[in-house]
């Protein structure tokens, strides 16, 4: 069932759990996420970056993901992840996405507000939900100073102003996660999350969640995270299996016997995340 992101996240916000948002770039990744959601009876976000769009093409991704979403009983939001341009967000509105992220987090506050507000106006007129980001993602190193932390992480007062002026549906915040593989052990600024959530009282998004410890994730959900983005862990699940199969058999060339098992590995990883996030059984 294809639904808006807001429908899924309003329920998660009210019932205090998080929904997995999984990046896909091909049919096998998509099928793995859908099969996991069905098996777990969990709502889910399927998301595509601008990089995925230029790799696979907007038409292929849009048709394939909408087909999958419409042909399953679990709620699926079809989401643009890290849209950097107003134009990309508009193309997604015209091509059937039900949720778009506009990421102006690298701009000064006023510019981020202006860009986000423009996307919110257009998207809401089309019944599409919007995610925006405030604060910069990076790693939290052991020796990071309080000043550095304050400069990077989401400022609670700015978050209030940002949401009031943009009317965005859900907000991604920076509290110590980073995209990709971690070198050290990520530690989240739970106190900051607590203050922001209590003040905003709306769905909050965590990016860069691959490789973050289970306890950190569980705590963050208890403090109000409702959408958790996972990309790297799925890429690793897929490519680990491909590497294993190719390593075990130098003669193999039937693609289906290589990426078919990779699809199963990704599905298992997605199910593990859904259970951790408390999304299983919430469809
Ligand atoms: O945050 C998003 C992704 O993990 C990076 O994805 O390589 O498709 O831009 P991308
Ligand atoms: P990871 O690749 O670190 O899981 O981050 C995913 C993400 O934030 C996508 O927007
Ligand atoms: Zn991200």
PDB file of N, CA, C and O and ligand atoms in Angstrom, residues 47 81-82 101 133 137 179 207-208 229, ligand 3:
ATOM      1  N   UNK A  47      13.762   4.423  -0.020  1.00  0.00           N
ATOM      2  CA  UNK A  47      14.272   5.729  -0.418  1.00  0.00           C
ATOM      3  C   UNK A  47      15.353   5.659  -1.482  1.00  0.00           C
ATOM      4  O   UNK A  47      16.099   4.689  -1.592  1.00  0.00           O
ATOM      5  N   UNK A  81      15.708  10.760  -0.781  1.00  0.00           N
ATOM      6  CA  UNK A  81      16.667  10.929   0.323  1.00  0.00           C
ATOM      7  C   UNK A  81      17.708  11.978  -0.084  1.00  0.00           C
ATOM      8  O   UNK A  81      18.268  11.910  -1.191  1.00  0.00           O
ATOM      9  N   UNK A  82      17.959  12.949   0.777  1.00  0.00           N
ATOM     10  CA  UNK A  82      18.971  13.993   0.525  1.00  0.00           C
ATOM     11  C   UNK A  82      18.823  14.702  -0.820  1.00  0.00           C
ATOM     12  O   UNK A  82      19.817  14.845  -1.551  1.00  0.00           O
ATOM     13  N   UNK A 101      12.851  14.549   0.759  1.00  0.00           N
ATOM     14  CA  UNK A 101      13.739  15.268   1.675  1.00  0.00           C
ATOM     15  C   UNK A 101      14.432  16.372   0.891  1.00  0.00           C
ATOM     16  O   UNK A 101      14.955  16.125  -0.194  1.00  0.00           O
ATOM     17  N   UNK A 133      16.665  18.843   6.980  1.00  0.00           N
ATOM     18  CA  UNK A 133      17.751  18.542   7.922  1.00  0.00           C
ATOM     19  C   UNK A 133      18.352  19.820   8.469  1.00  0.00           C
ATOM     20  O   UNK A 133      18.567  20.790   7.734  1.00  0.00           O
ATOM     21  N   UNK A 137      26.010  16.351   9.806  1.00  0.00           N
ATOM     22  CA  UNK A 137      26.417  15.010  10.216  1.00  0.00           C
ATOM     23  C   UNK A 137      27.930  14.910  10.161  1.00  0.00           C
ATOM     24  O   UNK A 137      28.569  15.525   9.324  1.00  0.00           O
ATOM     25  N   UNK A 179      27.497   9.386   7.945  1.00  0.00           N
ATOM     26  CA  UNK A 179      27.200   8.435   6.865  1.00  0.00           C
ATOM     27  C   UNK A 179      28.380   7.491   6.646  1.00  0.00           C
ATOM     28  O   UNK A 179      29.525   7.868   6.870  1.00  0.00           O
ATOM     29  N   UNK A 207      19.842   9.987  10.630  1.00  0.00           N
ATOM     30  CA  UNK A 207      20.608   9.523   9.458  1.00  0.00           C
ATOM     31  C   UNK A 207      21.877   8.818   9.925  1.00  0.00           C
ATOM     32  O   UNK A 207      22.281   8.929  11.080  1.00  0.00           O
ATOM     33  N   UNK A 208      22.520   8.122   8.981  1.00  0.00           N
ATOM     34  CA  UNK A 208      23.824   7.522   9.262  1.00  0.00           C
ATOM     35  C   UNK A 208      23.760   6.475  10.358  1.00  0.00           C
ATOM     36  O   UNK A 208      24.666   6.372  11.179  1.00  0.00           O
ATOM     37  N   UNK A 229      17.489   5.973   8.996  1.00  0.00           N
ATOM     38  CA  UNK A 229      18.017   5.720   7.651  1.00  0.00           C
ATOM     39  C   UNK A 229      19.169   4.717   7.675  1.00  0.00           C
ATOM     40  O   UNK A 229      20.139   4.897   8.412  1.00  0.00           O
TER      41      UNK A 229
HETATM   42 ZN1  LIG B   3      21.475  10.466   5.216  1.00  0.00          ZN
END
